[in-house]
Amino acid sequence: MVMEEGAQRDRGRGTPVTVAAERRQILVELGEQNLDAICLSTYRTACKLRFIQKRCNLHLIDIFNVIEAVRDAGLNAVELNAGISVTRLENLVSSLFNQLSKRLPTTHTINPRESAVLLVEFLLTAIDSEPDSRLTVLSVKSMLATLCGGKLVDKLRYVFSQVSDSSGVLVQSKFDGFLREALKLPTAAHEGPSFGYTQTSARSCFPQQKRVMLNMFLDIVADPPQCLVWLPLMHRMANVEHVYHPVSCSYCRGNAMTGFRYRCLRCRGYQLCQNCFWHGNVSGSHSNQHQMKEHSSWKSPASKLGRALSRTLGCVSSREPPRPIYPEEPERTLNLSNIVPARPIENTSDAMLLSTSVPESSKSLAAARRMNEEHALIAAYVNRLQSSPCSVDSPSREDEEHKLIARYTSRLAETDSAGVIPNRSINFDVNKQKRELIAQLESKNREILAEIKHLRVEHEAACQATTNPTLLAELRLLRQRKDELEQRMSSLQESRRELMVQLEGLMKLLKDEEQRQAAQAAGSSHASPSRPSPSTVRSVGAASPHAHMYPPQDSLAGVGGDVQEAFAQGPRRNLRNDLLVAADSITNTVSSLVKELHSDEVREEEERLLNGKDRG
């Protein structure tokens, strides 16, 4: 029964029954994507409309291409509530995709006919989603402006130009009609319960504003109303489709994420990819009730730290506004009174003064007469605009201007083909300047070629000079000397490393010995409290002159004989300081040796260069 009613409506529009039978093709493909499994209605609606946009290749068409196609189709001067036929809609959509196929490179091709058929199917399905609805100019403009690609600000500016009056103030009735047509798109994607049209939709967008201007209307980008919250989200999804996040998902354990990234503000380090978040997947102690933050880009910890420091030091400039600020009043029309004569040209004698050269033949005379007629027509049009300012705001004014310009251009083209070439002297001057510029470029090119040839000769001479056998032998000796020095340096580094290991072992032995002496001193103090231990006397330092009377302890037990002899002679010293001094002296000696080796290499290089210059 539903299919029969749809077929009857299609017959009323003049659509073949085969198109009505194929109209469900794009909806079938949409159902195969399993997008209904997404839990959040906003993301589900945006994903569905994004799929339809890409399936119909509308993401390759921006709002300016739509405006151009609408003007070419003659819908620019038609009332918004006027109905149009399906054939006219098909012609409009076909011209869109035909122009797109011409603009695309050869590596990226589309099927214009298939894209046009799918788009027309979906638009007609959206129109049929509400009873007693008809195809109007407003519905075509609203749906194409919503589904096409490009920036959201440009699309909203075009929508505001359609729903505002001549003074730049939003008309609520027109905006209500736009919402009715635009919200048919989510309704056609089976999201009508969430984002369908209601009688209060228009009032909920701007509840407290009596006069809505352009900048207030563009606030939809930053703070969209509930009925249009899916529109900015669809554009954000298009911008992050190829954004890469080098982190793993906490649920599916994927190595990386593409698209949106969601981070929990309560669970530390818990992040989800867009697929897991949209489907409500959680793991561990995380819950869907936790607040999540959406990230559309990836910033490394180093860049975050640098930006935080810059923000703290005041080096970061203030953020730019999310959108540009436009003037509230619309732009005024051009005044052509200074360009076109104010009065019409009546006789041919005055008309001949407008041309730069006097035509001699009757054919050129007729062409000049036609040109003067066009001048008179433009002058009359300007006089009419000046005499009746109210006609400036008429809806057919822009269409009349386009027709007048097109007619004047065609007349000029016929005049040029007839042989009347205006401003011949200017063309000659331009050609003369071009010839002079070409001559200058050619002379510079010859100079550059001569310089390249000279440099090439010098390079060949330098290459021949480097083939001297004496110089090659010296270079070979220098390389051998360099290898020997490097080997010696590596051996010294190895010796230094071994000495540092031995010093570390001695330090460890000293530390163990001091601990052992402290333990013995503590035991002797418990045994005879009246007699001070040698360690106690030694800790006092220079206060007691009899501190050196005690025999030195065997602090080098377990160390080689050479080290023991070196540190056993003479009075008692601080062995830790001596070892540190020895390590510093070894480091300084190695550093001086390295510097001396480098100075020898520099001296030999200078001598080699001097010898090469003397031979040259």
Steps between C-alpha positions, in 0.01 A plus 500: 500500500787740587678421172182571303457838671862586429454398135192725478697796634775426251249495217371834623850643473560340165760250627515157335399202706845342455660791684254453786588131515872582516457779751568271791847403372693756702296421812579130455870582479462717808343213692789270406743727684346397837507858625191442715727326752640840604352587837507881485240646266708806407796291383267251332327774299828667403649166389198420284496838326877486457466162328232637268717803427800288404294240313352773280842674467352818645804545725692601185257787427510817711230760553636729228453228238142458623436876470637502146287203397188656651560820307561312176174312552310829536387433859668807640218738397216262586300529821605260776153349537462437126479135400731339244480178304712192549642544149635841593650356818667224301647754257634707790663199670640370170663836427658493848669165446591564137689811602658305785627228265666770287677654801631176648845374397537194282612291797168556678197424287134462592186385326292817460184319396505258795569780749218711356252210513587416862474862611166555328371177658595614849360852454167367379496253788557787741215695344271198534596453867227747600141486377361773276848626415607623159823572319576875522794726430560544873517123555756455221718786622478395865583133442782564254651766727484262797643192329772660286861532610698810588515715812201516730530879534464549123197272489329685785570834333325377187205372705476836680491684166198290406306541826571870573350821367670786316616666826683189617252384766388140531140432397358241740252359250772439242731350763219272615461383140874434476493290818200306372686409180843440659365272773347277234852363442536328842135395472575327170792323674253361760605750769171689509422427867826666606536784251166535327328833440270642767307826526739632765823424311546851360425672833742272685793612280483869597267521801605842636597687185241719333727620217737226384784633286767311307756466782231374741388248242857375451523415872345169399859390422613531864171442684254315275137453607379154589327440167819580302765357730584232241600758235827627658580144607478379139755764399731408789483136394602600148800690639633216720455205266875481436627618842738242656538450877804284598335356812318175565134462582429386855219267386588350160877531562559640153851626431382841378185704448367684196235768528377614839670405827309501829673535838331438833528788745461272801698184412868578462644399162173353371447579132256361243490507124195642328359159408508372860364826642214524252394141571522544879783252562663527846749294699640492852376757747393740226130571452294667231390752762851644521565829324708461181697764310510489121837557328523573130881522482809345658755705692815339638588554869798715394281735296248518786777593744641760262160655444431508873833675565434747218154570635646551849768737373250687282662406167185359342273742322132511579287247323326602185119510503332179382360686199552839334284798592296636209333843465142509616360694204502341154732635234366781285459460125749659263423847362561487125427868436873581498571224248208518255373832354197636683296567183432270206687560174252620239689551173777309331736798497523494879521125491804506277690699762489207742712273282876537473517461123250616233359202305535529129286220362126459538554174697709672768248787506217259584712343775572842649130586489414181693762587761354847542155347545636290788653813657165671473327201662740497793460878545122463503524224759719718724255790469215270601692384809572858600141615446339208689712388802231255608576280201847431635357254752283316247574127468534520122766775507798267510362284221449811283858605563628157395291509181621850418865407553462182294340692215766768506777236502353320201477830311864574575600155378310558171667840465848352545427232239370767260835673497459792738783468751480766772807633677739385229770737618481356850539149360804614305656649811439180691658292222801731494547462875475125469766495228733714711449272798573192288822662370615578855431145614691358205806716577490390865473140385811539284692649793398214726605242241843667463546499878405132516754420230773692685425318826504167320850573360628595845354183647669284238834673566464441874422134439813461286710666772385250761636210289865592590675177625704693760186643655337158497800352683488774763129448546563127544765568766270738678224241508743243645615750763140574585423128541802459732392794713148364523632160610721665762209705622281192531773319699531799733127505546505131587782557754308784653194280526701229680647756742153629580385144574797447733432831674139400548614175662737689731220734601284204585778346710554827685133529574487144637810566712351814652183311586706223659702750704184673615361164614822419688499843663144453613589159651807634682301793639250257651788289642700791655295821516780702665749455215431686171528294186742588223212569262351747752828678539549507125149643448592789727775597256768745591362569848714221657872489416524137608264382226797387286656307789284196436631249254325523161237243427537260212258690267643351181437137574422302186661755263808437285850557637577805284195689615563396858861625491394827337243579768672339804801737515497834674245640741134407501306668206150507368504222240167598342626849413823354365309264272279782374805717429658211315186450291493872415864498399443198274203674337701819445790304354274319252331831403838667437606202292185521290552873447862440399390233251244738350759780480735262316227415249422872442872579459546218248188614309634857478840376379330287235296798379812720485686234302206472259497878446876508441472228238208684334 
